[in-house]
Short mmCIF file of C-alpha atoms in Angstrom, two decimals:
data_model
loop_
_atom_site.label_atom_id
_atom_site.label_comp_id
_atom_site.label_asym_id
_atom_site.label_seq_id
_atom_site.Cartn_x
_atom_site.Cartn_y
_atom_site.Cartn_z
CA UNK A 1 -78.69 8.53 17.21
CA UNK A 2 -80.74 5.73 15.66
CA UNK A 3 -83.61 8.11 15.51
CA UNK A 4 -80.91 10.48 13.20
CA UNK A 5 -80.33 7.67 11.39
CA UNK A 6 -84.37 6.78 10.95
CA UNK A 7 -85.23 10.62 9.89
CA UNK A 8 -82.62 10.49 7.59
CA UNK A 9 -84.06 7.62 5.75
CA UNK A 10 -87.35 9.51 6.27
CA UNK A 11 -85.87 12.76 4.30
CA UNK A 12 -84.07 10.84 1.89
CA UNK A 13 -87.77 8.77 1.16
CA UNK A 14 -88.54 12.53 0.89
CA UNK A 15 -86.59 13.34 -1.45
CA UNK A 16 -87.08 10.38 -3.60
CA UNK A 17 -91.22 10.94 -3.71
CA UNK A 18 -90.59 14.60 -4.78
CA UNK A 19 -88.92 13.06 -7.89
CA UNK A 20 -91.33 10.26 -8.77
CA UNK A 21 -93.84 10.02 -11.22
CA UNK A 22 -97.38 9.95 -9.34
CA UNK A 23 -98.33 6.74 -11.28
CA UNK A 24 -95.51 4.58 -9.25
CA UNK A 25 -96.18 2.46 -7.02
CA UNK A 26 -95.48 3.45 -3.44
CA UNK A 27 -91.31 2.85 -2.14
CA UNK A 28 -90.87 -0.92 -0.96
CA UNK A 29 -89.06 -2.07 2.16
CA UNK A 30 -86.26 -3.21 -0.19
CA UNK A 31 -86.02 0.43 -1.71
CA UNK A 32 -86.25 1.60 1.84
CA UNK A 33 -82.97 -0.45 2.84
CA UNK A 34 -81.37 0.45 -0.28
CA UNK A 35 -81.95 4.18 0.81
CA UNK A 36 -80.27 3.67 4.38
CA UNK A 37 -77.66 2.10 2.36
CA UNK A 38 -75.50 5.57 1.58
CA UNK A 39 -72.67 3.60 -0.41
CA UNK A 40 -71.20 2.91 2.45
CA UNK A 41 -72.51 -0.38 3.71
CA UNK A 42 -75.73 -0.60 6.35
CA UNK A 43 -74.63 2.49 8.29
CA UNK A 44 -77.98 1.51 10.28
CA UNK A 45 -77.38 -1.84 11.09
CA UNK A 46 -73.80 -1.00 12.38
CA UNK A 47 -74.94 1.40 14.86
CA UNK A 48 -77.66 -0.76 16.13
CA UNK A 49 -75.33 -3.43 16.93
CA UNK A 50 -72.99 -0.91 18.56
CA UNK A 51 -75.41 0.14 20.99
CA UNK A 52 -76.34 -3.59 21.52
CA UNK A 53 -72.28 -4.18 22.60
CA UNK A 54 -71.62 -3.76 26.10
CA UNK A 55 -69.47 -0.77 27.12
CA UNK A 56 -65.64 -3.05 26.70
CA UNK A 57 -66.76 -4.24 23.25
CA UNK A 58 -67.69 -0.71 22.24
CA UNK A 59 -64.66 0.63 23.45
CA UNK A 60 -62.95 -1.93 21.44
CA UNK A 61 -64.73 -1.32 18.22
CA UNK A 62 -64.37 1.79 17.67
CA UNK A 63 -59.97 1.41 18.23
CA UNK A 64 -59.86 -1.02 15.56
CA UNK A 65 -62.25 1.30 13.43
CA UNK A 66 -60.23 3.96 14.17
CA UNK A 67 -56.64 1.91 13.73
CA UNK A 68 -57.94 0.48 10.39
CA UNK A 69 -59.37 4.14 9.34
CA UNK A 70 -55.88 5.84 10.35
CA UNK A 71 -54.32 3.19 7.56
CA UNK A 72 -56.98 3.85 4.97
CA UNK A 73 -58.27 7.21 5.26
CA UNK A 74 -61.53 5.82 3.78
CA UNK A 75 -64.00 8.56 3.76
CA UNK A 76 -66.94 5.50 4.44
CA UNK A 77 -65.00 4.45 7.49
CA UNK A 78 -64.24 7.60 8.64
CA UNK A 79 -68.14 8.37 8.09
CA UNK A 80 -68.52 5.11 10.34
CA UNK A 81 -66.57 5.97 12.78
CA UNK A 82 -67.94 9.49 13.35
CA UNK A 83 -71.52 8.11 13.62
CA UNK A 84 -70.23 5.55 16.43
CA UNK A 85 -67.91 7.90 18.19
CA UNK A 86 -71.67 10.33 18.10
CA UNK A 87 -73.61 7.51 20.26
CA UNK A 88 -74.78 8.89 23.52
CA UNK A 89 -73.61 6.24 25.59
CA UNK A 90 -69.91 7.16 24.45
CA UNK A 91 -68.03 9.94 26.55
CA UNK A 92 -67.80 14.05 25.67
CA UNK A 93 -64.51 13.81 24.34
CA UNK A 94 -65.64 10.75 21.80
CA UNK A 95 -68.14 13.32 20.72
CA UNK A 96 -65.77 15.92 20.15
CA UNK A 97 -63.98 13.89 17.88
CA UNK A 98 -67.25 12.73 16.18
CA UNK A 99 -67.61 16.40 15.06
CA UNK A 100 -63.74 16.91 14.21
CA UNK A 101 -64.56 13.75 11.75
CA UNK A 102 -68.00 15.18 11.07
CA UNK A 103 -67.07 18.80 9.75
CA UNK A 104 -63.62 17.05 7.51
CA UNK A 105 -65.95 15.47 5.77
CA UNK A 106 -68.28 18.01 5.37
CA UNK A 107 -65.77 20.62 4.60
CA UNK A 108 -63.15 19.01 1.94
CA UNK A 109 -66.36 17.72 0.35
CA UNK A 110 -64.95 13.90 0.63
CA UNK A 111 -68.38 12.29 0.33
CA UNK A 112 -69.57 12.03 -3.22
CA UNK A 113 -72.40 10.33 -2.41
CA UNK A 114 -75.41 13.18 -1.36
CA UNK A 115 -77.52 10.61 0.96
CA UNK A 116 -73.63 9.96 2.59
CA UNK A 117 -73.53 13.88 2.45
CA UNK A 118 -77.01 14.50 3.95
CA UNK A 119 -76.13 11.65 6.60
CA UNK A 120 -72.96 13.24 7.99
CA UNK A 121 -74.50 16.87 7.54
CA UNK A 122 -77.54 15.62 9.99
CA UNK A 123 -75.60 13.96 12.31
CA UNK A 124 -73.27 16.83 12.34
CA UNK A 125 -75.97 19.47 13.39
CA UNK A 126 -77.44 17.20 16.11
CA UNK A 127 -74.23 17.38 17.82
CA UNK A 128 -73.61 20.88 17.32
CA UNK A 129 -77.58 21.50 18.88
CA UNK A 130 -76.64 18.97 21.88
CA UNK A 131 -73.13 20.78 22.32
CA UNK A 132 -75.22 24.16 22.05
CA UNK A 133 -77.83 23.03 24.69
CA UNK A 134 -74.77 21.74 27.21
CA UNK A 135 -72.65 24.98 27.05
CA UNK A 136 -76.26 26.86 27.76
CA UNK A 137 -76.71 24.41 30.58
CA UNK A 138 -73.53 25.65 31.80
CA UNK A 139 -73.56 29.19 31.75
CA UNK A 140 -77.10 28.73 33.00
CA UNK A 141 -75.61 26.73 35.74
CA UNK A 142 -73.03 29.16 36.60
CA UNK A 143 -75.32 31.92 36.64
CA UNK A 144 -77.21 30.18 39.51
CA UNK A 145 -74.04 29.61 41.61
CA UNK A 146 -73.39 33.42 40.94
CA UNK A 147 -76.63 34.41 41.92
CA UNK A 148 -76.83 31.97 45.24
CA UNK A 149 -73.54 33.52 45.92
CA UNK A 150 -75.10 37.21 46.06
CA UNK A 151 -77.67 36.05 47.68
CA UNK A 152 -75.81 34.46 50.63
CA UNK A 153 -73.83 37.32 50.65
CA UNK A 154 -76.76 39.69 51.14
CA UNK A 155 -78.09 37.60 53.78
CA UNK A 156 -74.86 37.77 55.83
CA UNK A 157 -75.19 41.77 55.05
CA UNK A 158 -79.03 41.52 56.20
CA UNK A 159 -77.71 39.38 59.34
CA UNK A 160 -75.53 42.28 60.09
CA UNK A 161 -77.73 45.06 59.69
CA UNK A 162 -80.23 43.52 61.85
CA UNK A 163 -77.85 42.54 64.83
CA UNK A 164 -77.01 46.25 64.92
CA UNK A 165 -80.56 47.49 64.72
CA UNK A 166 -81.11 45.85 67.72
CA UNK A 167 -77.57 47.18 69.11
CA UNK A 168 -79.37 50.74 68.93
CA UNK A 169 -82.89 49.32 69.65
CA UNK A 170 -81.54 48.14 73.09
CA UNK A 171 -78.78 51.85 73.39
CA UNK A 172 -82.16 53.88 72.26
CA UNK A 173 -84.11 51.99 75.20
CA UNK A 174 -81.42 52.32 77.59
CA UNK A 175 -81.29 56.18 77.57
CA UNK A 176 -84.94 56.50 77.29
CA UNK A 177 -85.11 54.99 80.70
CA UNK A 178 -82.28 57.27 81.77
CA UNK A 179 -84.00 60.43 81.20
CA UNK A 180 -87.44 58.88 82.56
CA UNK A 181 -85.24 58.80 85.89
CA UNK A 182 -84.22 62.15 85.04
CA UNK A 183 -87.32 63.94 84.63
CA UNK A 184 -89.27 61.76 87.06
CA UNK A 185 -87.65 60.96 90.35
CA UNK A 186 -88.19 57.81 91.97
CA UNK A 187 -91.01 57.15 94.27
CA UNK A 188 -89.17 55.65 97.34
CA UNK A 189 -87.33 59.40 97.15
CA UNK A 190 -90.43 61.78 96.85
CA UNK A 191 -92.14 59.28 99.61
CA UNK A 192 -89.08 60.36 101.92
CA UNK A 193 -88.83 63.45 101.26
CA UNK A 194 -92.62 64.28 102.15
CA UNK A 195 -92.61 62.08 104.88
CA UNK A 196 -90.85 64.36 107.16
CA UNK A 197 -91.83 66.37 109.87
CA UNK A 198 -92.36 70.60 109.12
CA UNK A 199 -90.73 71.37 111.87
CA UNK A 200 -87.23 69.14 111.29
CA UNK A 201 -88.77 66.78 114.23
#
């Protein structure tokens, strides 16, 4: 999310070169900050220290953002909130509500301020292409079980097929050597038989 947060500034320094005159100077670091800055404080700087927080004082954070937010109804701290709910160190389900937060904004047009607007609309389509990606994952994922379980299937089929194969191999062999017998008689029998004496002695 910080690297959101760094192309944003990067689009909004964008933005800002489109518009200026080509004898000014280049954009200072101060100008730069002032950019990140979308009216509603350091945005930047808030999110870096939330990912700095271990996983208690994160948790923490963000329920007396949200308590103070579900008092105000600030559309800056609900913009804040969103972006920290969005870190990827924070469960699906904080996600989720990221983009609940995300797409209010976005949709009752609540942020007058276009960088604020840019901001939420960026951070709002990289969780829609991670959510996107996941649910591919998953039906990519199930797929695979689906196939390994035709596949295991067909070997049991296979497995079955072969075991009677043999079944006839072995019934095919059997009277094979029965009518050898047949048409051949044994040679202890035609040895006795010839052995005899003409004359019945």
């Amino acid at each position: 999310m910080k690297t959101i947060l760094l192309f944003t500034a990067t689009l909004l320094l964008g933005a800002c070169a489109v518009n200026r005159p080509p004898s000014e100077p280049g954009i200072s670091g101060m100008e730069t900050e002032a950019l990140i800055d979308t009216g509603c404080g350091d945005l930047l700087d808030d999110y870096e220290t939330f990912s700095l927080m271990a996983k208690a004082q994160r948790r923490q954070t963000l329920r007396n953002l949200s308590d103070t937010w579900g008092i105000s109804h600030d559309n800056c701290g609900q913009l804040r909130l969103a972006l920290l709910l969005s870190h990827p160190e924070q469960p699906e389900k904080d996600r989720q509500q990221a983009l609940k937060l995300l797409r209010d904004l976005l949709t009752g047009e609540k942020l007058q301020d276009p960088r604020a607007h840019r901001l939420a609309r960026l951070v709002l389509d990289q969780l829609q292409q991670i959510r996107a990606q996941k649910l591919k994952a998953l039906e990519l994922r199930q797929q695979l079980k689906a196939q390994q379980a035709a596949t295991r299937e067909l070997s049991a089929e296979l497995a079955v097929l072969q075991s009677q194969m043999e079944q006839l191999k072995n019934i095919e062999q059997n009277i094979n050597e029965k009518e050898r017998y047949i048409i051949t008689p044994s040679t202890d029998h035609t040895s006795t038989g010839t052995s005899q004496d003409p004359a019945g002695r």
